[in-house]
Short mmCIF file of C-alpha atoms and ligand atoms in Angstrom, two decimals:
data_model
loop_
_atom_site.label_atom_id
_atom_site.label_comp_id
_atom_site.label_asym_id
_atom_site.label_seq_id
_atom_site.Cartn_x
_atom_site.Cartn_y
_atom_site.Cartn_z
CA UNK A 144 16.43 -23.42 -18.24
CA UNK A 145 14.25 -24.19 -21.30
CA UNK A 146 11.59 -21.85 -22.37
CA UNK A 147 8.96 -23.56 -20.31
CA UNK A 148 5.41 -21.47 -20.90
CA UNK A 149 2.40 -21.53 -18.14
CA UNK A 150 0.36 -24.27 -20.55
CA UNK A 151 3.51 -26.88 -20.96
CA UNK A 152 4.21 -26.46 -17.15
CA UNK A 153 0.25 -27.26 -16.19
CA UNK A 154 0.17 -30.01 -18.57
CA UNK A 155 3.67 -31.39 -16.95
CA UNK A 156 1.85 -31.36 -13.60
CA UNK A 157 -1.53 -32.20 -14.21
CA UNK A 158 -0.38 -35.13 -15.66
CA UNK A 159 -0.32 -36.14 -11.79
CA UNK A 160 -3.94 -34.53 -11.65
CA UNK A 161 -5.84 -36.85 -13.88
CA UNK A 162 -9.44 -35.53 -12.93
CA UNK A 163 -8.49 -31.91 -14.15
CA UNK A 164 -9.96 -31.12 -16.86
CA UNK A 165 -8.98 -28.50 -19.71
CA UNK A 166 -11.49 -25.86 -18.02
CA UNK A 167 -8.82 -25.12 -15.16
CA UNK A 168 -6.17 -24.37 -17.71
CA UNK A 169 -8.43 -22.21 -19.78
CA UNK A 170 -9.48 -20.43 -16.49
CA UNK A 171 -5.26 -19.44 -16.30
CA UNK A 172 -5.12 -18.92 -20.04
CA UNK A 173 -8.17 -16.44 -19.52
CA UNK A 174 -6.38 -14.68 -16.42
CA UNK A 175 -3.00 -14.46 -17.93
CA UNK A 176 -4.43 -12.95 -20.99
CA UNK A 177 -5.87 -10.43 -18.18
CA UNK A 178 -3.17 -10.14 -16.52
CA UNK A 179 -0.84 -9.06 -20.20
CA UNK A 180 -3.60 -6.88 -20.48
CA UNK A 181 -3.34 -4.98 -17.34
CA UNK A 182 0.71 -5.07 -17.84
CA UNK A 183 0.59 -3.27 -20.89
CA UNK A 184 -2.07 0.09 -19.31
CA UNK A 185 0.01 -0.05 -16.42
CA UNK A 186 3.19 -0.09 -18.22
CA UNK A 187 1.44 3.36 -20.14
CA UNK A 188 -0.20 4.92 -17.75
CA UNK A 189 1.51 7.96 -16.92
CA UNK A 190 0.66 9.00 -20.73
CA UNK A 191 -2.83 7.69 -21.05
CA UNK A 192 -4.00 10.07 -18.59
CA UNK A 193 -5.22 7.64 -16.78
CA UNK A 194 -3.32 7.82 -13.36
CA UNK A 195 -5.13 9.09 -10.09
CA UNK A 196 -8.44 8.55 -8.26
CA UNK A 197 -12.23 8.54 -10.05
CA UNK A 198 -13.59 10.31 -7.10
CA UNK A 199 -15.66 7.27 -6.47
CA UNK A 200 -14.90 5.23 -3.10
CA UNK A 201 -14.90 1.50 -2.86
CA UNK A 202 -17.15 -0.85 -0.73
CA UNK A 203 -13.98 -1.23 1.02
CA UNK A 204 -14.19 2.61 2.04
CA UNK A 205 -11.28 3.45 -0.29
CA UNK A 206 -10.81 5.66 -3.24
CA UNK A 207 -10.76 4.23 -6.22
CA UNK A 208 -8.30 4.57 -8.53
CA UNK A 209 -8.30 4.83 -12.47
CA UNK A 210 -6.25 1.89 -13.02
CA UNK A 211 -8.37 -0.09 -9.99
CA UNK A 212 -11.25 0.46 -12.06
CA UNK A 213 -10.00 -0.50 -15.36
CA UNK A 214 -8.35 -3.47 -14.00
CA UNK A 215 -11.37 -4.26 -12.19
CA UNK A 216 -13.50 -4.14 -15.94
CA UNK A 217 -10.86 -6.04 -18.08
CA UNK A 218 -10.77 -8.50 -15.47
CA UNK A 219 -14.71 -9.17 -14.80
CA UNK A 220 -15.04 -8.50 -18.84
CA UNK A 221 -12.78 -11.26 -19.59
CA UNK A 222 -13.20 -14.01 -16.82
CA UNK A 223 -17.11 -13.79 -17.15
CA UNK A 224 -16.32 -15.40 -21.31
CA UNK A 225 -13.97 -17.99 -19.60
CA UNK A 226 -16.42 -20.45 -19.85
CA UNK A 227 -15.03 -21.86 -16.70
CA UNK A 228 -16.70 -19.84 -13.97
CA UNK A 229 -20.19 -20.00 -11.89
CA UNK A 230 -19.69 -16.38 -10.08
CA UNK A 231 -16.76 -14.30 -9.45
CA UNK A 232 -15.70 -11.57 -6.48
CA UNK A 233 -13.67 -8.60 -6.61
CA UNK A 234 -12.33 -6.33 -4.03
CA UNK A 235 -13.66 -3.47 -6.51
CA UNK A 236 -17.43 -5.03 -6.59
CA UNK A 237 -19.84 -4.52 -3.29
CA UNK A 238 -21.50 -8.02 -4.18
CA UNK A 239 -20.98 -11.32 -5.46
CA UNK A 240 -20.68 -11.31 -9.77
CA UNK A 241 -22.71 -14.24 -11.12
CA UNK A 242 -21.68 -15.25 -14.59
CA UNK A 243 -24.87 -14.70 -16.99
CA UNK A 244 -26.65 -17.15 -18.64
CA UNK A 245 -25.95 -16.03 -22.14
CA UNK A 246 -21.95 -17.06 -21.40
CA UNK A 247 -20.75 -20.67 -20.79
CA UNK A 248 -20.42 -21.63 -17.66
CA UNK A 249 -18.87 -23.80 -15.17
CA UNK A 250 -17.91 -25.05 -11.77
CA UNK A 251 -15.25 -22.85 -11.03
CA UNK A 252 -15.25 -19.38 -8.33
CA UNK A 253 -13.08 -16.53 -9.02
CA UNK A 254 -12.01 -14.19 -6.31
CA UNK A 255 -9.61 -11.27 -7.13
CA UNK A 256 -8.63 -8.12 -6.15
CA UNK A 257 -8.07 -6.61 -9.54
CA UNK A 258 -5.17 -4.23 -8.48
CA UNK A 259 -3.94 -4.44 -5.19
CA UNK A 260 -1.70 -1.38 -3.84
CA UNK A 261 -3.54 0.65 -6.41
CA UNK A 262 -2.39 3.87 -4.16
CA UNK A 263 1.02 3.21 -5.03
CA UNK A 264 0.61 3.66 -9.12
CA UNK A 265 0.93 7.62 -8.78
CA UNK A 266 4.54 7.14 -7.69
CA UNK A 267 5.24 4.29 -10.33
CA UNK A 268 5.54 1.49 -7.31
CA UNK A 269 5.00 -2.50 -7.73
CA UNK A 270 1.72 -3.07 -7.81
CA UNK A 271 -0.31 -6.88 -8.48
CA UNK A 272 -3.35 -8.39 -8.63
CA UNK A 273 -4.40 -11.26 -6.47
CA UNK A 274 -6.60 -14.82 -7.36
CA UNK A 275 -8.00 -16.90 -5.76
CA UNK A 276 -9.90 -20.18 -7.17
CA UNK A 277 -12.71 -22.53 -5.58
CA UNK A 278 -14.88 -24.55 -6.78
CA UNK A 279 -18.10 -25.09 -6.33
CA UNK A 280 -19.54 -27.24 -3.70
CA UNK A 281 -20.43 -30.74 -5.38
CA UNK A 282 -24.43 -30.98 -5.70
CA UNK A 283 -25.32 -27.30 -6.13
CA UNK A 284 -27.21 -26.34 -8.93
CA UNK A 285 -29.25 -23.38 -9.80
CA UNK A 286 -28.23 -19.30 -8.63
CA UNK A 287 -24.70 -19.56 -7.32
CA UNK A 288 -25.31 -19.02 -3.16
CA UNK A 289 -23.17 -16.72 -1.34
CA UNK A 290 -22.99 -19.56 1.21
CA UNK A 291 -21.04 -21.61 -1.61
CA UNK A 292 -18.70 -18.97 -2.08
CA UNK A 293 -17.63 -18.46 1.45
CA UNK A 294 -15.45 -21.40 1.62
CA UNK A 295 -12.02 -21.50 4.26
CA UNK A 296 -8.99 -21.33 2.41
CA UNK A 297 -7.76 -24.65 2.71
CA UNK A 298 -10.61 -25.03 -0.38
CA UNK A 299 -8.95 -23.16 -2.69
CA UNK A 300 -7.97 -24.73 -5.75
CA UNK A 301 -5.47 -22.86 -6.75
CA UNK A 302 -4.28 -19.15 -5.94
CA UNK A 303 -1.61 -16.81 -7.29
CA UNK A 304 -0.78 -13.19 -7.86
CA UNK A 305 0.44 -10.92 -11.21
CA UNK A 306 2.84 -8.56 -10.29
CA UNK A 307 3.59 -5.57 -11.98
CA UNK A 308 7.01 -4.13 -11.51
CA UNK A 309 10.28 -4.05 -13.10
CA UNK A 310 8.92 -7.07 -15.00
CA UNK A 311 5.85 -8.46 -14.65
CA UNK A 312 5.61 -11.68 -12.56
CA UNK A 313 2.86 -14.84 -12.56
CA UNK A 314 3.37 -16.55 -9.07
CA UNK A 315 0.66 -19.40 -8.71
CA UNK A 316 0.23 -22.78 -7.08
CA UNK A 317 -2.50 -25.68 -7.90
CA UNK A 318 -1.80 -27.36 -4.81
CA UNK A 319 1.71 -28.65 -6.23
CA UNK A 320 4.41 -26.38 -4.75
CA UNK A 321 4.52 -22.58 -5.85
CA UNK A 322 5.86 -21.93 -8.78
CA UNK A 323 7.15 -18.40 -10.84
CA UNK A 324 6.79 -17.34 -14.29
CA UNK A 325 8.22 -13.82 -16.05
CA UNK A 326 6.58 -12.24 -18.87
CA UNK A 327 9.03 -11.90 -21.87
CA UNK A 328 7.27 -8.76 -23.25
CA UNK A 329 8.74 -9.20 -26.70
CA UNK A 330 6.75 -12.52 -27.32
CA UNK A 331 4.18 -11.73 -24.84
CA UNK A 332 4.29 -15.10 -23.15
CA UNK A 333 5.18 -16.24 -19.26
CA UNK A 334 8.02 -18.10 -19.12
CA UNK A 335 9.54 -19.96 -15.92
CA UNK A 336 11.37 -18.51 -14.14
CA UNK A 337 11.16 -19.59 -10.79
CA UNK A 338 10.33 -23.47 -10.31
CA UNK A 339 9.70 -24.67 -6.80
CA UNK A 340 9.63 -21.40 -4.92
CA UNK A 341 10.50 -21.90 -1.10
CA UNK A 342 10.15 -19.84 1.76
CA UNK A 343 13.31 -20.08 4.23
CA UNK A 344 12.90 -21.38 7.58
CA UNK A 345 13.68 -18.38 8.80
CA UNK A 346 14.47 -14.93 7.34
CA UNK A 347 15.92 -11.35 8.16
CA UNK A 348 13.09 -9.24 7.28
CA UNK A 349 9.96 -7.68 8.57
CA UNK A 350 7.56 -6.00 7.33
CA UNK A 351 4.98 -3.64 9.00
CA UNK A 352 3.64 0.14 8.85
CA UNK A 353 4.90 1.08 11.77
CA UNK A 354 3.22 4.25 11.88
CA UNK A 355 -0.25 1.93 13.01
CA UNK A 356 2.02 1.30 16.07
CA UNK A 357 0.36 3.12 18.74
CA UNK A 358 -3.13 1.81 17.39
CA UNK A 359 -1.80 -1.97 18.34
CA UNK A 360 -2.73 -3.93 20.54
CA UNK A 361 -0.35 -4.96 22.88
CA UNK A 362 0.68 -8.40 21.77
CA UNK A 363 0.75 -6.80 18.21
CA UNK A 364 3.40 -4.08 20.05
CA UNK A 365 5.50 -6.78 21.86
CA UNK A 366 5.79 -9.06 18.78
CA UNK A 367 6.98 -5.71 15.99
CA UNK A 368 9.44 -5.40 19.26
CA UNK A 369 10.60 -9.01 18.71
CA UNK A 370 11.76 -8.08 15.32
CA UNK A 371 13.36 -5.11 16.66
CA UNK A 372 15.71 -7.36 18.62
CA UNK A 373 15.82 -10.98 17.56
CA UNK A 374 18.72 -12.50 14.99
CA UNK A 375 18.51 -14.14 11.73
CA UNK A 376 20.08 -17.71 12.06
CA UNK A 377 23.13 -16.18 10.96
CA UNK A 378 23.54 -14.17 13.87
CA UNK A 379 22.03 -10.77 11.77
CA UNK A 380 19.59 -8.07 13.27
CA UNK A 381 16.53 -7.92 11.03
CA UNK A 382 16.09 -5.38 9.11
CA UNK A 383 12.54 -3.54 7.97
CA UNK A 384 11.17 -3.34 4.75
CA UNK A 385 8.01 -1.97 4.28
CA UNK A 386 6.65 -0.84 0.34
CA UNK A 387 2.96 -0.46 1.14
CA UNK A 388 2.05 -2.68 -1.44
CA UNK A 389 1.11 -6.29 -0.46
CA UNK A 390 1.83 -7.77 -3.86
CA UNK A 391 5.59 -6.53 -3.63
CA UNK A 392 6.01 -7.23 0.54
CA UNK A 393 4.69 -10.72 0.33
CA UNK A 394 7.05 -11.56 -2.86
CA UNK A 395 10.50 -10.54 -1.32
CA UNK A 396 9.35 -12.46 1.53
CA UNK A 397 8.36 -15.43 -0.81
CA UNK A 398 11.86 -15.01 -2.17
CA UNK A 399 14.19 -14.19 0.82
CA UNK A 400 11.83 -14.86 4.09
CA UNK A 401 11.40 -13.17 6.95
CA UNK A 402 7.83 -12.04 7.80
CA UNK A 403 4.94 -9.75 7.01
CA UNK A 404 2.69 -8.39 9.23
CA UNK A 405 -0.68 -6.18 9.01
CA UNK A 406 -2.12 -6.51 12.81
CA UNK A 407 -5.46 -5.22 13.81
CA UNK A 408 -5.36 -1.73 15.59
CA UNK A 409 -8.15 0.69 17.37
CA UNK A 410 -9.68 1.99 13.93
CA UNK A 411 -9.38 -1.51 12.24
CA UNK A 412 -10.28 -4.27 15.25
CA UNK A 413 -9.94 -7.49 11.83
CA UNK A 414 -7.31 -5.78 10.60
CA UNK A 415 -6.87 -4.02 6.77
CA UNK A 416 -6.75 -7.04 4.56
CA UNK A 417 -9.25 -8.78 2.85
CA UNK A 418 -9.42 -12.69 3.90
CA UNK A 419 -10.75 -14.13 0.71
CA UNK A 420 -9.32 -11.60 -1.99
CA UNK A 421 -5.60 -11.19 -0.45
CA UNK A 422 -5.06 -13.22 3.16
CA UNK A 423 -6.28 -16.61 1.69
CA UNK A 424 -4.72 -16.60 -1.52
CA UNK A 425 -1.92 -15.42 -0.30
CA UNK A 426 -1.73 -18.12 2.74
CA UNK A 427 -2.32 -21.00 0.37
CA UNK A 428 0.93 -20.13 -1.67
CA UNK A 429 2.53 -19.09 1.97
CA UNK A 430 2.38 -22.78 3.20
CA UNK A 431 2.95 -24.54 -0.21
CA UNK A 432 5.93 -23.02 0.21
CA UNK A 433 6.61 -24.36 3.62
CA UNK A 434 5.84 -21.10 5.00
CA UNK A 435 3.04 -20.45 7.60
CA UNK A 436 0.31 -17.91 7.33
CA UNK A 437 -1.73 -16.61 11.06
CA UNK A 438 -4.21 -14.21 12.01
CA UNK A 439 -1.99 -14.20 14.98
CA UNK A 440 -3.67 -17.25 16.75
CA UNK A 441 -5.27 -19.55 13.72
CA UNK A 442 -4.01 -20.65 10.82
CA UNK A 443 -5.46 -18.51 8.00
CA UNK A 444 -6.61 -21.40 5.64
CA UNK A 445 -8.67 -22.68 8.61
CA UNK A 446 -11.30 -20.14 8.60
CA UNK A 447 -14.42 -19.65 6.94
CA UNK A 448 -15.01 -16.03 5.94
CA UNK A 449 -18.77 -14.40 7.31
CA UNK A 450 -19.03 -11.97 4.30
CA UNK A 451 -17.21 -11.58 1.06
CA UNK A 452 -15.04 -8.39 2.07
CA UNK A 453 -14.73 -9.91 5.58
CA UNK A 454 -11.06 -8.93 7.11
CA UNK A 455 -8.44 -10.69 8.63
CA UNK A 456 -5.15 -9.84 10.88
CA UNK A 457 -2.54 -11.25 8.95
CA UNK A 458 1.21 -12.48 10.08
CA UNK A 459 2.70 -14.43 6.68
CA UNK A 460 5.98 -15.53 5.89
CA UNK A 461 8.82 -17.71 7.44
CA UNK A 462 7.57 -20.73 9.54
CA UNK A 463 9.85 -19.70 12.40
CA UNK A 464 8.96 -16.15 12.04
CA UNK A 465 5.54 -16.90 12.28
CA UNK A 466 5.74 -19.06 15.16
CA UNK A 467 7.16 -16.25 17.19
CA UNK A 468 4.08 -14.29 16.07
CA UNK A 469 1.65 -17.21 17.65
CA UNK A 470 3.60 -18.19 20.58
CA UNK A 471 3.60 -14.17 22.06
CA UNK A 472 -0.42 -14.07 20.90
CA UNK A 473 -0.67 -17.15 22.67
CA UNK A 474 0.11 -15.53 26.19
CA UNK A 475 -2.44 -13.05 25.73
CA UNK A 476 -6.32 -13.55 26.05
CA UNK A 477 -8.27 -14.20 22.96
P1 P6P B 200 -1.15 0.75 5.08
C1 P6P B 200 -2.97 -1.49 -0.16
O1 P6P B 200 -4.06 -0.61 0.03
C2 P6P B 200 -3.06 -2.56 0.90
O2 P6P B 200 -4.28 -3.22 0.83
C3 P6P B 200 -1.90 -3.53 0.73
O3 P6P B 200 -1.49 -3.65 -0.59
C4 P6P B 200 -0.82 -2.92 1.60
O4 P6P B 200 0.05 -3.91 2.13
C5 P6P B 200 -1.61 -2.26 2.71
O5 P6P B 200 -2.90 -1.95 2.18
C6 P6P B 200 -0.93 -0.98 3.14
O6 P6P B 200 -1.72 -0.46 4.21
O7 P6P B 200 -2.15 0.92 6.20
O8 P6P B 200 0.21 0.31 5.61
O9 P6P B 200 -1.04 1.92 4.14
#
């Protein structure tokens, strides 16, 4: 495969997109460059000192991490001089980020969660950060609303995730199939890597902590049990992967299938994820994949989040896997 880089690939497809304009590709130039940026700390942050918590804790109610935070800052510092965006919203920031008036703006929402799976970096496992992008309801001017911002995931313009492991990954879609690029470190540039990324039918994999298992609810119990006993379509048991980092769960399953699941328990009735920062973006690459992605009895991209930090059940993954999910839900009362 030729050395195809992010820009020639987005100019190959938006060629069939003739009312983008150049802002959306200097939006992705902007969060690649954020992206390398975060790479390369990562990548040295055993000896920068800069590993373990700040002793602050998150609107989310979790500690934050050194790296969350730094992420968090090269992210908002950067994407704010994009000259692309209206506002912006991050899993690290308690409200919505307008872009100042003393930087160019434009018609574009960010929504990221700057490193998910932060907890993981003490013990050197994949971790990624998470985009989402809307745009701005035609006919608003002025203050950006929060109303605006809240949009159901079948808005999205595009969404993607960096991840940050053995090599660092850019997985995005623009509404044109889902599509993988690799960082070649030496020239500092994405390449592709993975054109045309689909999820199987059907996998062998699930994915749960299944230490939450006696704070399920019972269809949540019966449908883990499923994947206890079911068979691949090649006649294999599943088996259960689980690295406690969304980023790296949702990107094997991208790759080989099978299903994810985070239901909602006693102590967390929506569940743990974030709809707009990780469910959404994450459900928009899910189906352009010809995957499926459920709070176990609506499609994700269906529904409109009530706050920024709102939280959703999520089942992702393999159509048929999914399916399973929603057809045991469905014999349960809403
Ligand atoms: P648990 C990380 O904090 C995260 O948001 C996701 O990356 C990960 O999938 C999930 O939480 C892990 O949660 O409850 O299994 O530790």
């Amino acid at each position: 495969m030729a050395d195809i880089t992010v820009t020639e690939h987005l100019l190959l497809h938006q060629k069939r997109s003739p009312q983008a304009t150049g802002q959306f590709t200097g939006l992705l130039y902007d969060l690649i460059l954020s992206g390398k940026t975060i790479s390369r700390r990562i990548n040295k942050a055993g000896l920068l000192d800069i590993l373990g918590g700040t002793g602050e804790v998150n609107v989310q109610g979790e500690n934050v991490q050194k790296m969350d935070s730094i992420a968090n800052r090269i992210l908002l510092y950067r994407m704010e001089r994009c000259g692309a965006l209206c506002a912006m919203g991050s899993e690290e920031e308690p409200e919505l980020v307008r872009v100042r008036p003393e930087f160019p703006r434009g018609d574009y929402i960010l929504i990221f969660d700057p490193l998910d799976g932060s907890s993981n970096i003490d013990v050197n496992i994949n971790v990624g950060t998470i985009f989402s992008i809307l745009r701005r309801p035609a006919g608003c001017t002025g203050e950006v609303s929060l109303g605006e911002v809240l949009q159901p995931g079948m808005q999205q313009v595009a969404a993607g995730y960096i991840l940050y492991g053995p090599s660092t990954m850019l997985v995005f879609s623009t509404g044109q199939g889902v599509h993988g690029f690799t960082l070649d470190p030496g020239v500092g540039e994405f390449l592709l890597s993975h054109p045309d990324m689909r999820i199987p039918e059907q996998g062998h994999i699930y994915s749960v902590n299944e230490g939450n298992r006696n704070n399920w609810d019972e269809p949540a119990r019966e449908a883990v049990e499923w994947f206890h006993t079911c068979k691949s379509p090649e006649g294999k048991d599943y088996s259960a992967r689980y690295v406690g980092s969304l980023v790296a769960d949702f990107h094997r399953t991208l790759l080989y299938g099978g299903i994810y699941l985070y239901p909602p328990d006693k102590n967390k009735p929506n569940g743990k994820l974030r709809m707009m920062c990780e469910a959404a973006p994450l459900a928009f690459l899910a189906e352009q994949a010809g995957g499926k992605a459920s709070d176990g009895r609506r499609r994700i991209l269906e529904r409109r989040p009530e706050t920024l930090h709102a939280r959703t059940p999520l089942f992702i993954g393999s159509a048929r896997d999914v399916e399973a999910v929603e057809a045991i839900y469905a014999r349960y009362p809403a």
